[in-house]
Short mmCIF file of C-alpha atoms and ligand atoms in Angstrom, two decimals:
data_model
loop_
_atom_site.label_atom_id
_atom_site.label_comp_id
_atom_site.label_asym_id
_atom_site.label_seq_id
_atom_site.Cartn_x
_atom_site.Cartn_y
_atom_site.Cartn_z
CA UNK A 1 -3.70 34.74 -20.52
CA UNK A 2 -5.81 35.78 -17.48
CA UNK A 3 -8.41 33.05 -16.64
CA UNK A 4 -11.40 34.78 -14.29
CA UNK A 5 -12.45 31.58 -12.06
CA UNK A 6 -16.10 32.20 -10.19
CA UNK A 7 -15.50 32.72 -6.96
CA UNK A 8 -17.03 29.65 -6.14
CA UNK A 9 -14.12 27.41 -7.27
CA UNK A 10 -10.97 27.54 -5.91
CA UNK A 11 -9.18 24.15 -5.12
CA UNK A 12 -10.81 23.53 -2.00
CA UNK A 13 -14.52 24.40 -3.58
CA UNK A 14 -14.51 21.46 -6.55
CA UNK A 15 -17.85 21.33 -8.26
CA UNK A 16 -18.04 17.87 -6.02
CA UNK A 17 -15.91 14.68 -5.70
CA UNK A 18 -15.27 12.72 -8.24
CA UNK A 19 -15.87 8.99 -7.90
CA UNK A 20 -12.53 6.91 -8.09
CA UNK A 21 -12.68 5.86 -12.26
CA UNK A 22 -14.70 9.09 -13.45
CA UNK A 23 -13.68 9.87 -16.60
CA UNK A 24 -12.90 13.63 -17.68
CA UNK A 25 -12.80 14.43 -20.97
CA UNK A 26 -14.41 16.60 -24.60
CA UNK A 27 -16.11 15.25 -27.55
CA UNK A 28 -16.46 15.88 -31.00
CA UNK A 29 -17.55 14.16 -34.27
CA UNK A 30 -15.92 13.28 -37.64
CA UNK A 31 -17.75 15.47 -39.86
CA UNK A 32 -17.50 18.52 -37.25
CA UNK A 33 -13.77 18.43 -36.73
CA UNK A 34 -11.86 16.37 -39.42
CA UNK A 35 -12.33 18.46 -42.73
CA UNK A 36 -12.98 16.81 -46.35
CA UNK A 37 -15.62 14.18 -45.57
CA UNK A 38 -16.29 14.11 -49.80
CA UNK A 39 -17.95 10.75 -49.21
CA UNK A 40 -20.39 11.36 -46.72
CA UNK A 41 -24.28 12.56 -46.88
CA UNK A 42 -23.69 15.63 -45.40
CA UNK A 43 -20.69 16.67 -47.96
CA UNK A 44 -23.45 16.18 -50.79
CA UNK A 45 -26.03 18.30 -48.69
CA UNK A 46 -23.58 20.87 -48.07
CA UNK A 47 -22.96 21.24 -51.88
CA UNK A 48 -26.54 20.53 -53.42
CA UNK A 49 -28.00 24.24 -52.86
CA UNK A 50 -30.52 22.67 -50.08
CA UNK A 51 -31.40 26.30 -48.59
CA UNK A 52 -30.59 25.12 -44.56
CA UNK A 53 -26.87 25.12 -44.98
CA UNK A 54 -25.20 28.21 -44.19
CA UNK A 55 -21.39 27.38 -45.68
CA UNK A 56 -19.95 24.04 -46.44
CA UNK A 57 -17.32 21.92 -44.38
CA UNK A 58 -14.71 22.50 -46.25
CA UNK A 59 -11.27 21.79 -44.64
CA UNK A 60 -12.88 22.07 -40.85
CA UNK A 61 -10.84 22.61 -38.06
CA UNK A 62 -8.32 19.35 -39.98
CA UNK A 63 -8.45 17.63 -37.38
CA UNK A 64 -7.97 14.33 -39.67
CA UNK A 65 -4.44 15.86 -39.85
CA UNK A 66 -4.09 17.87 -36.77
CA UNK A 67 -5.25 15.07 -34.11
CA UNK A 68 -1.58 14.47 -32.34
CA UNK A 69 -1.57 17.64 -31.58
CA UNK A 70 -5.46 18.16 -30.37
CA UNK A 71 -4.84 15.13 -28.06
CA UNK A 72 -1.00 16.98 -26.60
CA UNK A 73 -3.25 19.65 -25.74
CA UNK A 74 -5.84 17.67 -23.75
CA UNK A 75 -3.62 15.89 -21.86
CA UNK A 76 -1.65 18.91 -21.19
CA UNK A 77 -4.92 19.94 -19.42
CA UNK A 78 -5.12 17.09 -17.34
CA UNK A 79 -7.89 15.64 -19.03
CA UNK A 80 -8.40 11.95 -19.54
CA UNK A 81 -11.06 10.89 -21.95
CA UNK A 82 -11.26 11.79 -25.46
CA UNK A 83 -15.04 10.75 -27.01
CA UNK A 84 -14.32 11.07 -31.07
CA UNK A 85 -16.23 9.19 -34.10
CA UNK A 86 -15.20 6.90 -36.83
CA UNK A 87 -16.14 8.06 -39.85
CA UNK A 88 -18.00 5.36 -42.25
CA UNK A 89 -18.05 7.26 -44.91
CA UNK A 90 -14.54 7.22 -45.21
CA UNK A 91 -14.27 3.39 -44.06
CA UNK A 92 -16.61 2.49 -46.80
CA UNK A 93 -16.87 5.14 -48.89
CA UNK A 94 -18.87 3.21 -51.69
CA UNK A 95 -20.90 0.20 -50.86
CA UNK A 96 -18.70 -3.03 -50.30
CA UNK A 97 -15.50 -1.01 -50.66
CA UNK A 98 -13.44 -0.68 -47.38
CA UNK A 99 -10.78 1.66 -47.19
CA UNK A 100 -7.83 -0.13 -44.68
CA UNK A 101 -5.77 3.09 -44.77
CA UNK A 102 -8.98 5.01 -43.51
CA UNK A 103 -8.90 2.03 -40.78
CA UNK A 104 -5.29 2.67 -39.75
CA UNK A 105 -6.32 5.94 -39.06
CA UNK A 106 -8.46 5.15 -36.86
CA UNK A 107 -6.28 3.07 -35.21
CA UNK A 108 -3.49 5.70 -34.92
CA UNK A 109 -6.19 7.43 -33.41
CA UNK A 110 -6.73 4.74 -30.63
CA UNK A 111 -3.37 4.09 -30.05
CA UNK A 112 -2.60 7.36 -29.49
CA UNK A 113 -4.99 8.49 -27.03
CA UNK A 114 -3.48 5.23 -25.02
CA UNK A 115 -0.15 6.50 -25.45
CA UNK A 116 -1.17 9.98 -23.37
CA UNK A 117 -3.07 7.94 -20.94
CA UNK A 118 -6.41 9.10 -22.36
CA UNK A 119 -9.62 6.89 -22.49
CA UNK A 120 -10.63 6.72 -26.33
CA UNK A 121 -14.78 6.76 -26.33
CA UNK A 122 -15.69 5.98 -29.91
CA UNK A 123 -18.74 6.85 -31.83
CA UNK A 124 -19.53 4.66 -35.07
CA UNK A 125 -22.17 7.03 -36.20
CA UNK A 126 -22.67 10.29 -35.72
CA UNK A 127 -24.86 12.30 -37.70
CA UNK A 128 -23.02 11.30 -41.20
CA UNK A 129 -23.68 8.12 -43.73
CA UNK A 130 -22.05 7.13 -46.16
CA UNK A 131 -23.64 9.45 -49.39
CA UNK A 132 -24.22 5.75 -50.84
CA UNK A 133 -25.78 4.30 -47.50
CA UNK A 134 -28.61 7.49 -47.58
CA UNK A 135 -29.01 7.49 -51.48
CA UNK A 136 -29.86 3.47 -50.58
CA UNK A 137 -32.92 4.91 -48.27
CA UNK A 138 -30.83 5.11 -45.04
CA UNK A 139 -31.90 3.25 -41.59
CA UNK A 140 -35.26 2.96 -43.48
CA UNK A 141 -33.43 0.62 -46.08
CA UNK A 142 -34.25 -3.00 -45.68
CA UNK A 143 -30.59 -4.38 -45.07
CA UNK A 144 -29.54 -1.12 -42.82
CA UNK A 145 -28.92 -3.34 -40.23
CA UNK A 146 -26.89 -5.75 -41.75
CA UNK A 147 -25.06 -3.05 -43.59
CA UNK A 148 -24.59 -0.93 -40.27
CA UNK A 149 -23.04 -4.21 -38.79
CA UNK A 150 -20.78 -5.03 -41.47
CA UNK A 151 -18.85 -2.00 -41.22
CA UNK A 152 -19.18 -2.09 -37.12
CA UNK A 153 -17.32 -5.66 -37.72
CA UNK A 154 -14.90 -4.27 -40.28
CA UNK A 155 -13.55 -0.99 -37.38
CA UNK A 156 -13.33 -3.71 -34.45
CA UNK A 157 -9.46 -3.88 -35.20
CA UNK A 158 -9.67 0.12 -33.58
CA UNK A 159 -11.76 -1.19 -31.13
CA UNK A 160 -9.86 -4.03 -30.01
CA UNK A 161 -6.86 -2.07 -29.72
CA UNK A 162 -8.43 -0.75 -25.99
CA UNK A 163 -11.18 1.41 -26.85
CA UNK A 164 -13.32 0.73 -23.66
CA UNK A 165 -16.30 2.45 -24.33
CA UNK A 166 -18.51 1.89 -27.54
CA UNK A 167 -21.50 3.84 -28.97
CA UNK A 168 -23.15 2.67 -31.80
CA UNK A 169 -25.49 5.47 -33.59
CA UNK A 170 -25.37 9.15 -31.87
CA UNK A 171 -28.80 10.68 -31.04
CA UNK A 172 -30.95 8.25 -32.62
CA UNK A 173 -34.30 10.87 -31.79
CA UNK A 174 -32.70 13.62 -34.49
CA UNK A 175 -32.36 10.92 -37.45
CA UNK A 176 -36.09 11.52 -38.69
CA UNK A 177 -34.77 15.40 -38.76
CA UNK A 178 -31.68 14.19 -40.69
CA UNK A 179 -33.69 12.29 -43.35
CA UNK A 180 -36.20 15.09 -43.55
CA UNK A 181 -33.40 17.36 -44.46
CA UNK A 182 -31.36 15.09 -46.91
CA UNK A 183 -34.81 14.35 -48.89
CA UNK A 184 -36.12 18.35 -49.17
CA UNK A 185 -38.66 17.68 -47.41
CA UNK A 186 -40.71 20.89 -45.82
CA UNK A 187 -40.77 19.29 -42.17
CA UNK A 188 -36.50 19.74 -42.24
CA UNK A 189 -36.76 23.35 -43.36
CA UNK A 190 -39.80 24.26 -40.65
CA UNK A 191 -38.07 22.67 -38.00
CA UNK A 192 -34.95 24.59 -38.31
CA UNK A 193 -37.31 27.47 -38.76
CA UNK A 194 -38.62 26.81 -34.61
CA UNK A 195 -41.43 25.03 -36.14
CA UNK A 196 -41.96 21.09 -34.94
CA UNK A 197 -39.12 18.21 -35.20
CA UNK A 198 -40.44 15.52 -37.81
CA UNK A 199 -41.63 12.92 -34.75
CA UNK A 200 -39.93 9.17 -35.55
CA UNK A 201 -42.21 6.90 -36.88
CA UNK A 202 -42.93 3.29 -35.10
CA UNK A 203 -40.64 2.19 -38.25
CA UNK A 204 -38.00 4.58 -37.68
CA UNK A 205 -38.01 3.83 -34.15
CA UNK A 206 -37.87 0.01 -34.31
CA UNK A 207 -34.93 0.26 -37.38
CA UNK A 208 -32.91 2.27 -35.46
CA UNK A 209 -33.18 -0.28 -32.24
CA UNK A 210 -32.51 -3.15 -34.60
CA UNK A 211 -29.22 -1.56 -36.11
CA UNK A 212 -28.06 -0.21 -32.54
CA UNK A 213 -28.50 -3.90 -30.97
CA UNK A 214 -27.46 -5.56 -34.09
CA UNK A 215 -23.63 -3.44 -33.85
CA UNK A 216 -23.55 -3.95 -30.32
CA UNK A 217 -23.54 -7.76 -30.71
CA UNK A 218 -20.53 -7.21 -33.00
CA UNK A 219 -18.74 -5.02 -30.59
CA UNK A 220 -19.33 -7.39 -27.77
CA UNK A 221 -18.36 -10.21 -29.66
CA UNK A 222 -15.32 -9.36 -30.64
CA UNK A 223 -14.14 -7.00 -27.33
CA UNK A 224 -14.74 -6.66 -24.06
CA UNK A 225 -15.96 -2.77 -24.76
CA UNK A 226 -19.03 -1.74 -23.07
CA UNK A 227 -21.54 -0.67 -25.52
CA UNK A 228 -24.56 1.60 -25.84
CA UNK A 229 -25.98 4.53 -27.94
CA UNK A 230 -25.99 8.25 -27.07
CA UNK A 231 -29.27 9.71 -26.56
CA UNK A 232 -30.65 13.81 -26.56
CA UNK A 233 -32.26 13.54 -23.12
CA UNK A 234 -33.77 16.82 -22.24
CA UNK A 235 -34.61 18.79 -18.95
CA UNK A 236 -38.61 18.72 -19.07
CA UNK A 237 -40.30 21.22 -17.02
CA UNK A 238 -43.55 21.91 -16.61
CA UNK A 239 -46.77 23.19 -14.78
CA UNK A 240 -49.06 21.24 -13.36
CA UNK A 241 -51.56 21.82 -16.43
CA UNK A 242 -48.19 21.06 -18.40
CA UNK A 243 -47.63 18.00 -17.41
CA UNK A 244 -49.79 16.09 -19.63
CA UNK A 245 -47.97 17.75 -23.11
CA UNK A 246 -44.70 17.63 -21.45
CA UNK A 247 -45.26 13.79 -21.22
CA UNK A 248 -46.33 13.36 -24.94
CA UNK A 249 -43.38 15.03 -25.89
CA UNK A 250 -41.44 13.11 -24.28
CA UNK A 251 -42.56 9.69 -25.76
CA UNK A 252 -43.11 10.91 -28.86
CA UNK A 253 -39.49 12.09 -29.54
CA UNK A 254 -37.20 10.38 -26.42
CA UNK A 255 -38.46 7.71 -24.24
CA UNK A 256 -38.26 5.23 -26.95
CA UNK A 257 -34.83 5.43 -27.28
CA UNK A 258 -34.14 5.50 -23.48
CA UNK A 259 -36.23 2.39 -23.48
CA UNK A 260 -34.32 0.90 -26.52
CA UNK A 261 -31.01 1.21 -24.19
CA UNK A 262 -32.02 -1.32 -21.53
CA UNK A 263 -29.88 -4.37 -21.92
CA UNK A 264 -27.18 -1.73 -22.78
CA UNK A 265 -23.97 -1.59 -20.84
CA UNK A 266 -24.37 2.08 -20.40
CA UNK A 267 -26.24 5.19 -21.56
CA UNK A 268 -24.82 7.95 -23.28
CA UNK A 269 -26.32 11.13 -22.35
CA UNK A 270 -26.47 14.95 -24.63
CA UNK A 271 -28.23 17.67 -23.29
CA UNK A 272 -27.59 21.41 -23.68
CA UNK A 273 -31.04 23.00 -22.46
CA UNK A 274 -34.56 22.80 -20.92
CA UNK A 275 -37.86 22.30 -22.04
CA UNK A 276 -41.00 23.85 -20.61
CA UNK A 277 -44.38 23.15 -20.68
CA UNK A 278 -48.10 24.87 -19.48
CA UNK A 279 -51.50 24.72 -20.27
CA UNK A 280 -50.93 25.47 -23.87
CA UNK A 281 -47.61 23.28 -24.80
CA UNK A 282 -44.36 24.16 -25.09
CA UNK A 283 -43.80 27.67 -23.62
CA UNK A 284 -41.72 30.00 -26.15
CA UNK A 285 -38.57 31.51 -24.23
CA UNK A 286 -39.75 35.31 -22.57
CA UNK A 287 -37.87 37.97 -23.71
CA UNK A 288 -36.06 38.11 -20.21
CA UNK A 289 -34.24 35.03 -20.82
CA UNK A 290 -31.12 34.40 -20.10
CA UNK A 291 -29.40 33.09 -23.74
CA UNK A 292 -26.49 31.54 -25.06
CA UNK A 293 -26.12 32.90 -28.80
CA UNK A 294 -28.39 29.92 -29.56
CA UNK A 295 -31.02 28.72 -26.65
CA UNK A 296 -31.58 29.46 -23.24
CA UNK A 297 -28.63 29.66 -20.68
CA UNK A 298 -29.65 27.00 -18.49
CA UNK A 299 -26.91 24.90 -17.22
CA UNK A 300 -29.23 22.96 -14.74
CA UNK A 301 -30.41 21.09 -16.99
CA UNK A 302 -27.76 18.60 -17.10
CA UNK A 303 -28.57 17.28 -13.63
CA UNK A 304 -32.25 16.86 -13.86
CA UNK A 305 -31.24 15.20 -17.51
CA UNK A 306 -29.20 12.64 -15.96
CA UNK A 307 -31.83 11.26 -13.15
CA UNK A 308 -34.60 10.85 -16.43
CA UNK A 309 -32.27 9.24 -18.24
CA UNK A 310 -30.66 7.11 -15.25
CA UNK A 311 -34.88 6.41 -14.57
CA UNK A 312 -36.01 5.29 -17.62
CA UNK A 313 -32.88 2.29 -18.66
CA UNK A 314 -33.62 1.26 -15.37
CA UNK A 315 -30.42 2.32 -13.53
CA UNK A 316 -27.82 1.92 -16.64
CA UNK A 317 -24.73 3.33 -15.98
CA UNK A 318 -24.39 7.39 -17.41
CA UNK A 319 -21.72 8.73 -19.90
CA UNK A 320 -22.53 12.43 -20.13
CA UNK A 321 -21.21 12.38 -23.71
CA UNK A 322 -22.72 15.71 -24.50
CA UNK A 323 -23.10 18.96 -22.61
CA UNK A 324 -21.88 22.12 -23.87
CA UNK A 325 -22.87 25.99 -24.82
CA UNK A 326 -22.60 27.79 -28.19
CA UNK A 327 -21.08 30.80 -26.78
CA UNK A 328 -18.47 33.39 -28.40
CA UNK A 329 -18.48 34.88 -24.45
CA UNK A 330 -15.81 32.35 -22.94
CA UNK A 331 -16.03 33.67 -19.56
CA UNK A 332 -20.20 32.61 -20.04
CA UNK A 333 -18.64 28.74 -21.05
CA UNK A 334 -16.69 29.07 -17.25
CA UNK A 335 -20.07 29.55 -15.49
CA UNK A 336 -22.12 27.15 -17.66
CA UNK A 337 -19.37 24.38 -16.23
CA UNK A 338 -19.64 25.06 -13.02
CA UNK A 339 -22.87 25.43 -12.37
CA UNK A 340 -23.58 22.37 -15.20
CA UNK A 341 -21.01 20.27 -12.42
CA UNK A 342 -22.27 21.28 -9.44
CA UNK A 343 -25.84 20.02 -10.13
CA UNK A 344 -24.22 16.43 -11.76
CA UNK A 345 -22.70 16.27 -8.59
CA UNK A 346 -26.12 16.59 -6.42
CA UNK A 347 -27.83 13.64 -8.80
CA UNK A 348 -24.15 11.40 -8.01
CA UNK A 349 -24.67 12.17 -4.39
CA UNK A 350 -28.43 11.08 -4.79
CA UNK A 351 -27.30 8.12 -5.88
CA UNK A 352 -27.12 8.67 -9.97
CA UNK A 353 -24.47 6.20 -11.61
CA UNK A 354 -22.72 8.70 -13.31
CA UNK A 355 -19.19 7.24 -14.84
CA UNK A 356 -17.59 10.78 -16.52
CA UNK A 357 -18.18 14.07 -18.24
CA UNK A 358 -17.28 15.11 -21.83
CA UNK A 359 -17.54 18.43 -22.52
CA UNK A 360 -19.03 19.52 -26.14
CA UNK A 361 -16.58 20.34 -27.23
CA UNK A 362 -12.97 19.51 -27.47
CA UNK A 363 -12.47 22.23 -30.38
CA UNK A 364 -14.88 24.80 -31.99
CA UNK A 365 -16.67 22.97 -35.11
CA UNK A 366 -18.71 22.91 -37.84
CA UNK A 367 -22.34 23.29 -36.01
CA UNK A 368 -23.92 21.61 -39.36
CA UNK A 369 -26.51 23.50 -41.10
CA UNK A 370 -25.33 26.42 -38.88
CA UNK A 371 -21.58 26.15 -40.11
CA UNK A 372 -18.71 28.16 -38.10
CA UNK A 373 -20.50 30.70 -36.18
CA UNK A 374 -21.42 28.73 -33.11
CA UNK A 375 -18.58 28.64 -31.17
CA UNK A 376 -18.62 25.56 -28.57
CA UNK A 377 -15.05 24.67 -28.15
CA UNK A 378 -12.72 24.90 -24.94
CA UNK A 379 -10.03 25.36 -28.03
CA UNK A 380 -10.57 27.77 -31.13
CA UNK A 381 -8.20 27.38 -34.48
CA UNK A 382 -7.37 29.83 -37.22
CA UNK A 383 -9.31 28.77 -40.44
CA UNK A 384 -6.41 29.65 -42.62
CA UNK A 385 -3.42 28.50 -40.41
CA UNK A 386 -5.56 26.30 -38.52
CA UNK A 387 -3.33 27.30 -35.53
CA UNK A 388 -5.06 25.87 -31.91
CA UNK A 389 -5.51 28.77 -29.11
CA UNK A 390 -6.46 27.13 -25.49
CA UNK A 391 -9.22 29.32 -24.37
CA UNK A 392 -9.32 30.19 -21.03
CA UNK A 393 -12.71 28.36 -20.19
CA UNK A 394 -10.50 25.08 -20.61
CA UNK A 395 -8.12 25.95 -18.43
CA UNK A 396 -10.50 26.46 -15.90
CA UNK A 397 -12.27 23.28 -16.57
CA UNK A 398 -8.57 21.78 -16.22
CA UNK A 399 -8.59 23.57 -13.02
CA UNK A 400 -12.46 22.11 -11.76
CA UNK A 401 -10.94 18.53 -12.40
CA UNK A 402 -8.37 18.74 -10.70
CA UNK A 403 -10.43 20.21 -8.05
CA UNK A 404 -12.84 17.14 -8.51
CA UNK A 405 -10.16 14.43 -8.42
CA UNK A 406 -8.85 16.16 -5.27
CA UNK A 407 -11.96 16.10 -3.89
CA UNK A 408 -12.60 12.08 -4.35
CA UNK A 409 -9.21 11.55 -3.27
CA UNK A 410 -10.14 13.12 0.76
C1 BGC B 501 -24.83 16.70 -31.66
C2 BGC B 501 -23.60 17.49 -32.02
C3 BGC B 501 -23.91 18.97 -32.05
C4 BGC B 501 -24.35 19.38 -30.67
C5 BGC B 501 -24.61 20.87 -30.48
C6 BGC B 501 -25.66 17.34 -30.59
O1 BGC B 501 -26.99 17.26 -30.98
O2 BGC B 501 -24.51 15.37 -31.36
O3 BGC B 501 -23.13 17.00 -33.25
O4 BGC B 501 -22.84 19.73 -32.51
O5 BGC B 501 -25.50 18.68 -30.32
O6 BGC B 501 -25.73 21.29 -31.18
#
């Protein structure tokens, strides 16, 4: 296979040095990856006729069976963090009813990212409930806290096995979209139409905190994991007449949750894009811009992203848990990494705590209401055979780590 590296990166050209500990890794989610999730919200979406979902889940890539073989191929790359969720749906697939062989997955799981010397980084919640827990009203629902923590306290035998790094709910700013779409409702259907995200409600907001603290006092209880939530944080630019919309953007759909991290042990950080503003708001894309096959090519971003986030939870440690491009043009996914790298490394050098990188995503997945045809992987699968092909973008992310590591080693 013939991997075309920019010219900037060679093994004495790393996208900067890594500080000693970084962690290098991919990410994925349950629902995206693992196939057959028949007790989870999103299975009953997929199957209810709701007119956002382009094709079900179905089998996915199986990563539920296929994960041995996943995590060969990571460490074969030299990478050494693997960021993957537990699903509750499958823990507690009706309410009160735990599933221990669902557990011992899970634990398998752990244990064997240990055994290839890779970091586990473990979700609780991302994107998918239990069908019961959202049927029940969701993080809306009077005992969603005590619920959410009851199951947190029911996976800490995973945990406990070594999982060092803990995040309770994933993007906590897209759950008002998530409801929105699991109840009909017009807002779900417009947004994924370009029109406005459903903004989170004081409510939502203040649920979501209480459930996220709430599991992290479980987690800290019973480990010595370092816990926090993984937040969208986006790239806002704007003019100087901009400023003023950019701002009420961003408190209306992120800051709260930024804020809601202080007191965290770290902050996990997802961002794929920018966000500009003017005079009159958000400023639609021109027709010269640069795209991925969903938003703007803009792999900046990542490094303004990281100094708002790093900002606003007053100096908490950064996990870049997300950063990725939908893109069926791998040689595209090379350049997004190093250019996405190179500006991390400026905010590190100006002093950002930035503690690793996961790239989004380990394999290609199901993009949710999207299904199949965004492709963000480093690895790509046959849907029938479900055979793995290492694309060459993660061979030259193998080859920027090393490059990296090298680097913090002089
Ligand atoms: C989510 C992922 C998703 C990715 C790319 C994030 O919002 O956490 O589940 O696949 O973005 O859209």
């Amino acid at each position: 296979m013939t991997v075309e590296i920019p010219s900037t990166l060679s093994e004495a050209a790393a996208p900067f040095a890594a500080p000693k500990g970084f962690l290098w890794g991919t990410a994925t989610a349950a629902h995206q990856v693992e196939g057959n999730n028949t007790a989870s919200d999103w299975w009953a979406l997929e199957h209810s006729g709701s007119p956002v979902i382009t094709e079900p889940s179905g089998d996915a890539a199986d990563h539920f069976n296929r994960w041995p073989g996943d995590l060969d191929l990571l460490r074969d790359l030299g990478l050494d963090a693997y960021r993957f969720s537990i699903e509750w749906a499958r823990i507690e697939p009706e309410r009160g009813v735990f599933s221990s062989a669902s557990l011992d997955h899970y634990k398998r799981m752990v244990d064997g990212c240990l055994e290839r010397g890779i970091t586990p980084i473990v979700t609780l919640q991302h994107v998918t409930l239990p069908a019961w827990f959202r049927r029940g009203g969701g993080w809306s629902a009077t005992d969603a806290s005590d619920l959410f923590s009851r199951y947190t306290e029911y996976v800490m035998p995973a945990i406990e096995l070594g999982v060092p790094w803990v995040a309770t709910i994933n993007e906590p700013n897209l759950q008002p979209l998530m409801t929105a779409l699991h109840n009909n409702d017009p807002k779900a259907l417009n947004a994924w139409n370009g029109g406005p995200m459903p903004v989170p409600t004081e409510e939502e907001i203040t649920a979501l905190i209480a459930a996220h603290k709430a599991a992290s006092a479980v987690v800290r209880q019973n480990s010595s994991a370092k816990v926090g939530w993984t937040v969208s944080v986006p790239d806002l630019q704007y003019t100087p007449e901009g400023e003023v919309h950019a701002q009420k953007w961003f408190e209306q759909y992120d800051a709260p949750f930024l804020r809601g991290a202080r007191g965290d042990d770290f902050i996990g950080l997802q961002n794929y894009f920018r966000t500009s503003f003017d005079e009159n708001g958000l400023v639609p894309l021109p027709e010269t811009a640069r795209m991925t096959d969903l938003w703007e090519f803009y792999p900046q971003a990542l490094g303004h992203a990281v100094r708002t986030a790093y900002e606003l939870t007053q100096g908490l440690p950064v996990l870049v848990t997300e950063n990725g491009i939908p893109t069926t043009d791998d040689q595209l996914r090379i350049e997004f990494l190093d250019t996405a790298l190179r500006t991390l490394g400026k905010a590190i050098a100006d002093g950002v705590d930035v503690r690793g990188y996961l790239h989004w995503s380990a394999l290609d997945n199901f993009e949710w209401a999207l299904g199949y045809a965004p492709k963000f992987g480093l690895i790509s699968f046959d849907p029938v055979t479900f055979e793995r092909t290492v694309k060459p973008s993660a061979h030259a992310y193998a080859q920027m780590v090393r490059a990296a590591r090298a680097a913090g080693r002089m």
